[in-house]
mmCIF file of C-alpha atoms in Angstrom:
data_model
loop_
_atom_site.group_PDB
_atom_site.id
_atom_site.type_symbol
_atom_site.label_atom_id
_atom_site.label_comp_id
_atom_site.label_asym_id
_atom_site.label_seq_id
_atom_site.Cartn_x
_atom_site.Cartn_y
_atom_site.Cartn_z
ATOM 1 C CA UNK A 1 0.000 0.000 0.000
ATOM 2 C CA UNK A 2 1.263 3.098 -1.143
ATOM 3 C CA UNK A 3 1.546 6.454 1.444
ATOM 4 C CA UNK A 4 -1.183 8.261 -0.368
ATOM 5 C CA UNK A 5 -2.983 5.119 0.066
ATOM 6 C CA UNK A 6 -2.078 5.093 3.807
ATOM 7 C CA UNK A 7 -3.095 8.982 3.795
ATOM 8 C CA UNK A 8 -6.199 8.264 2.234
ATOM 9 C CA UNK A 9 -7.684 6.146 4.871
ATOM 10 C CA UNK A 10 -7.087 8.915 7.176
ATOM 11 C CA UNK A 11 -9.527 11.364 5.433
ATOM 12 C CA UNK A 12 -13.146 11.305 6.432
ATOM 13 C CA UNK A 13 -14.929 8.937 4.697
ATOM 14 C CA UNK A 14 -17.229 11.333 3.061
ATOM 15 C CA UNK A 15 -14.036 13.509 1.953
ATOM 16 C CA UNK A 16 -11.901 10.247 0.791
ATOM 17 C CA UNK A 17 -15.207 9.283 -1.259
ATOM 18 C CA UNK A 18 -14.376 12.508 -3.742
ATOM 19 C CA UNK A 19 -10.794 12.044 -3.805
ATOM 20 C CA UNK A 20 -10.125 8.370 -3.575
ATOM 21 C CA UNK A 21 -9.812 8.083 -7.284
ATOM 22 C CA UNK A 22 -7.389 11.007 -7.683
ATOM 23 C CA UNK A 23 -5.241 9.802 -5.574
ATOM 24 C CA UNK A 24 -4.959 6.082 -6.699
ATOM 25 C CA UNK A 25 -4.195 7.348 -9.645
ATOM 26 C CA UNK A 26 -1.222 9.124 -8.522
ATOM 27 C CA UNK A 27 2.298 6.959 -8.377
ATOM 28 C CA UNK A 28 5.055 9.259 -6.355
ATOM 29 C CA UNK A 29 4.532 11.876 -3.704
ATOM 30 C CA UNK A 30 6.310 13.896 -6.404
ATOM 31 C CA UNK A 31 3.748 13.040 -8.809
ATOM 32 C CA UNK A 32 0.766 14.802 -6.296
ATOM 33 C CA UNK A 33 2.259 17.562 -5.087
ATOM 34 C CA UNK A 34 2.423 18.673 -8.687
ATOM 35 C CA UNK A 35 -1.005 17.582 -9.444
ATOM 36 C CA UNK A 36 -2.355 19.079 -6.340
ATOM 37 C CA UNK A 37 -0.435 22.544 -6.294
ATOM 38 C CA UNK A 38 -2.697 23.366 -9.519
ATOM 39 C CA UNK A 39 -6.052 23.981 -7.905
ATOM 40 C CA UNK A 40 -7.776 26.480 -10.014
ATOM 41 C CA UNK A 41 -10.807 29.233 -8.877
ATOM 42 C CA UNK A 42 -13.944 27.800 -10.369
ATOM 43 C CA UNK A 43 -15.687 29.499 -13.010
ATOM 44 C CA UNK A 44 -19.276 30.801 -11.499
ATOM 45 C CA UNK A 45 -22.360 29.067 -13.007
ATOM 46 C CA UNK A 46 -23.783 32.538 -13.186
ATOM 47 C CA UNK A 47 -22.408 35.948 -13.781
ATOM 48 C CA UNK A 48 -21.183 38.381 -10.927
ATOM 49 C CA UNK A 49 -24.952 40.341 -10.999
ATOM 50 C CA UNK A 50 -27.031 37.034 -11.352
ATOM 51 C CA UNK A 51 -27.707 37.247 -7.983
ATOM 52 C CA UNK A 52 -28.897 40.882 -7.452
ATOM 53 C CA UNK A 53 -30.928 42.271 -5.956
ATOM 54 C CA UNK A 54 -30.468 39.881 -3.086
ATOM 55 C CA UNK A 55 -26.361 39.578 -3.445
ATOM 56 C CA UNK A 56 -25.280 42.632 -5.077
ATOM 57 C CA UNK A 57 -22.720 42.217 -7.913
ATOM 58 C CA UNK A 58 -19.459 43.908 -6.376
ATOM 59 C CA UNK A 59 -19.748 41.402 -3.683
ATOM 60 C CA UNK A 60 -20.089 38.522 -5.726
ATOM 61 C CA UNK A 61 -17.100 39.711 -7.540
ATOM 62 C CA UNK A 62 -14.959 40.069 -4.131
ATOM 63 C CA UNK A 63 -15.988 37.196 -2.580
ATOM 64 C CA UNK A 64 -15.131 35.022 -5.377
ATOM 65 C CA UNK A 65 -12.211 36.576 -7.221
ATOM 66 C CA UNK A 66 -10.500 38.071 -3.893
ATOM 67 C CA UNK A 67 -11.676 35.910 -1.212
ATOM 68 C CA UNK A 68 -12.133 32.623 -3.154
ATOM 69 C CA UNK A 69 -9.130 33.163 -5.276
ATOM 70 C CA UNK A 70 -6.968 33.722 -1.605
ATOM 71 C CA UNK A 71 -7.483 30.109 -0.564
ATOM 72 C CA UNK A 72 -6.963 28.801 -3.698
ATOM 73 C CA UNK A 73 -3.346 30.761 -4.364
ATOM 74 C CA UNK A 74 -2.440 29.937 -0.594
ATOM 75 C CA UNK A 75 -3.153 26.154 -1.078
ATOM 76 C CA UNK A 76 -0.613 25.964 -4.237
ATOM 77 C CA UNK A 77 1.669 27.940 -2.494
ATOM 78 C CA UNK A 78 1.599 25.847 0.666
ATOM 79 C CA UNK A 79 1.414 22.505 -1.244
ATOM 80 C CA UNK A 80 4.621 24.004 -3.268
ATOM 81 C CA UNK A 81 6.262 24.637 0.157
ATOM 82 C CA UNK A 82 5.638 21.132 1.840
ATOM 83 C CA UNK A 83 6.850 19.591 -1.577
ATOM 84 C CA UNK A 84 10.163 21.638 -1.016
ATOM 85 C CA UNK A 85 10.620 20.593 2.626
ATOM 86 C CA UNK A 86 9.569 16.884 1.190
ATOM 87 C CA UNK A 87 12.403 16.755 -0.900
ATOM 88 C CA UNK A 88 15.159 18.139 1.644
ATOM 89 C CA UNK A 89 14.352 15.733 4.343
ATOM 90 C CA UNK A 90 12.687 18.276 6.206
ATOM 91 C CA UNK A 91 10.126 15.732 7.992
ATOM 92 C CA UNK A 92 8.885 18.783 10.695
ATOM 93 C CA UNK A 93 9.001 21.483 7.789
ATOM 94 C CA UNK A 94 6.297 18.651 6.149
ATOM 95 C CA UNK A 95 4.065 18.545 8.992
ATOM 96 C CA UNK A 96 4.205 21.558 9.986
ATOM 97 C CA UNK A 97 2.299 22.553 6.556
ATOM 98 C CA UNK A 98 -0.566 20.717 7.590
ATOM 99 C CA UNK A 99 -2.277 23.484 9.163
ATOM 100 C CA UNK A 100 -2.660 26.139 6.448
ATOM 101 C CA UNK A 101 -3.348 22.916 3.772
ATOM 102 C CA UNK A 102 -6.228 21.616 5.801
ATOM 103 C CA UNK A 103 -7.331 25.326 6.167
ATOM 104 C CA UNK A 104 -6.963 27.006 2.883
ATOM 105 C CA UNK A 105 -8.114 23.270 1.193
ATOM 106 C CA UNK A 106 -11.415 23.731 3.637
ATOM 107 C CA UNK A 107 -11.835 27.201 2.027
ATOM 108 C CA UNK A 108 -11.766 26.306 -1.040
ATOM 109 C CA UNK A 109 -13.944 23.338 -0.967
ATOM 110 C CA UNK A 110 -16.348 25.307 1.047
ATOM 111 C CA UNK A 111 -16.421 28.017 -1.277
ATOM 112 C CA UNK A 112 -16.664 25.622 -4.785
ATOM 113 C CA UNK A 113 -19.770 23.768 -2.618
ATOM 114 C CA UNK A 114 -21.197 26.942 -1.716
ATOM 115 C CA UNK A 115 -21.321 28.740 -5.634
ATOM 116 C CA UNK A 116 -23.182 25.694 -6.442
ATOM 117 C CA UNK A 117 -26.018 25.982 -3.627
ATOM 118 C CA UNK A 118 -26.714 29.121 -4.728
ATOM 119 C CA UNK A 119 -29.243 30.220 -7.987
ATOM 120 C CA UNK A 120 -30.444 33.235 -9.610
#
């Protein structure tokens, strides 16, 4: 069994559902840093003003391309950083990273769920 195999069975069940196939898929700890340092800010499903006049448009537009876009740029960044660490030997450098992963991951997944709960 690989480590992202051993990882995997770490992850709440519900969150290892949605990412167990990514991750068998993925042969070197090399291999997913690079895949997972490329999260990308989802496109909306509606434009900026769909949601007026309930959500007005300029905070649409700063919640998703400021706020939104924040986690996702931290996460690569941080994912980019543990990968360094990885590769010097730098086991507490690795953990230590764990933190602002699980928290800038958790915005970002919150944020992709929570574009698609909402409708114009």
């Amino acid at each position: 069994m690989s480590f992202l195999q051993k990882s995997a069975r770490l992850i709440k069940p519900t969150v290892r559902a949605a990412v167990s196939n990514h991750i068998e898929t993925l042969a070197t700890v090399r291999e997913f840093s690079e895949a997972a340092s490329n999260f990308k800010l989802p496109d909306l499903p509606y434009s900026y003003d769909g949601l007026e006049p309930v959500l007005p448009a300029r905070i649409m537009e700063l919640h998703h391309s400021k706020h939104h876009a924040t986690y996702v740029n931290n996460l690569n960044a941080t994912l980019q950083k543990r990968q360094d660490a990885l590769e010097k030997g730098d086991i507490a450098g690795v953990v230590g990273f764990d933190g602002a992963i699980k928290f800038n991951g958790g915005g970002h997944v919150n944020h992709s769920i929570f574009w698609t709960n909402l409708a114009p």
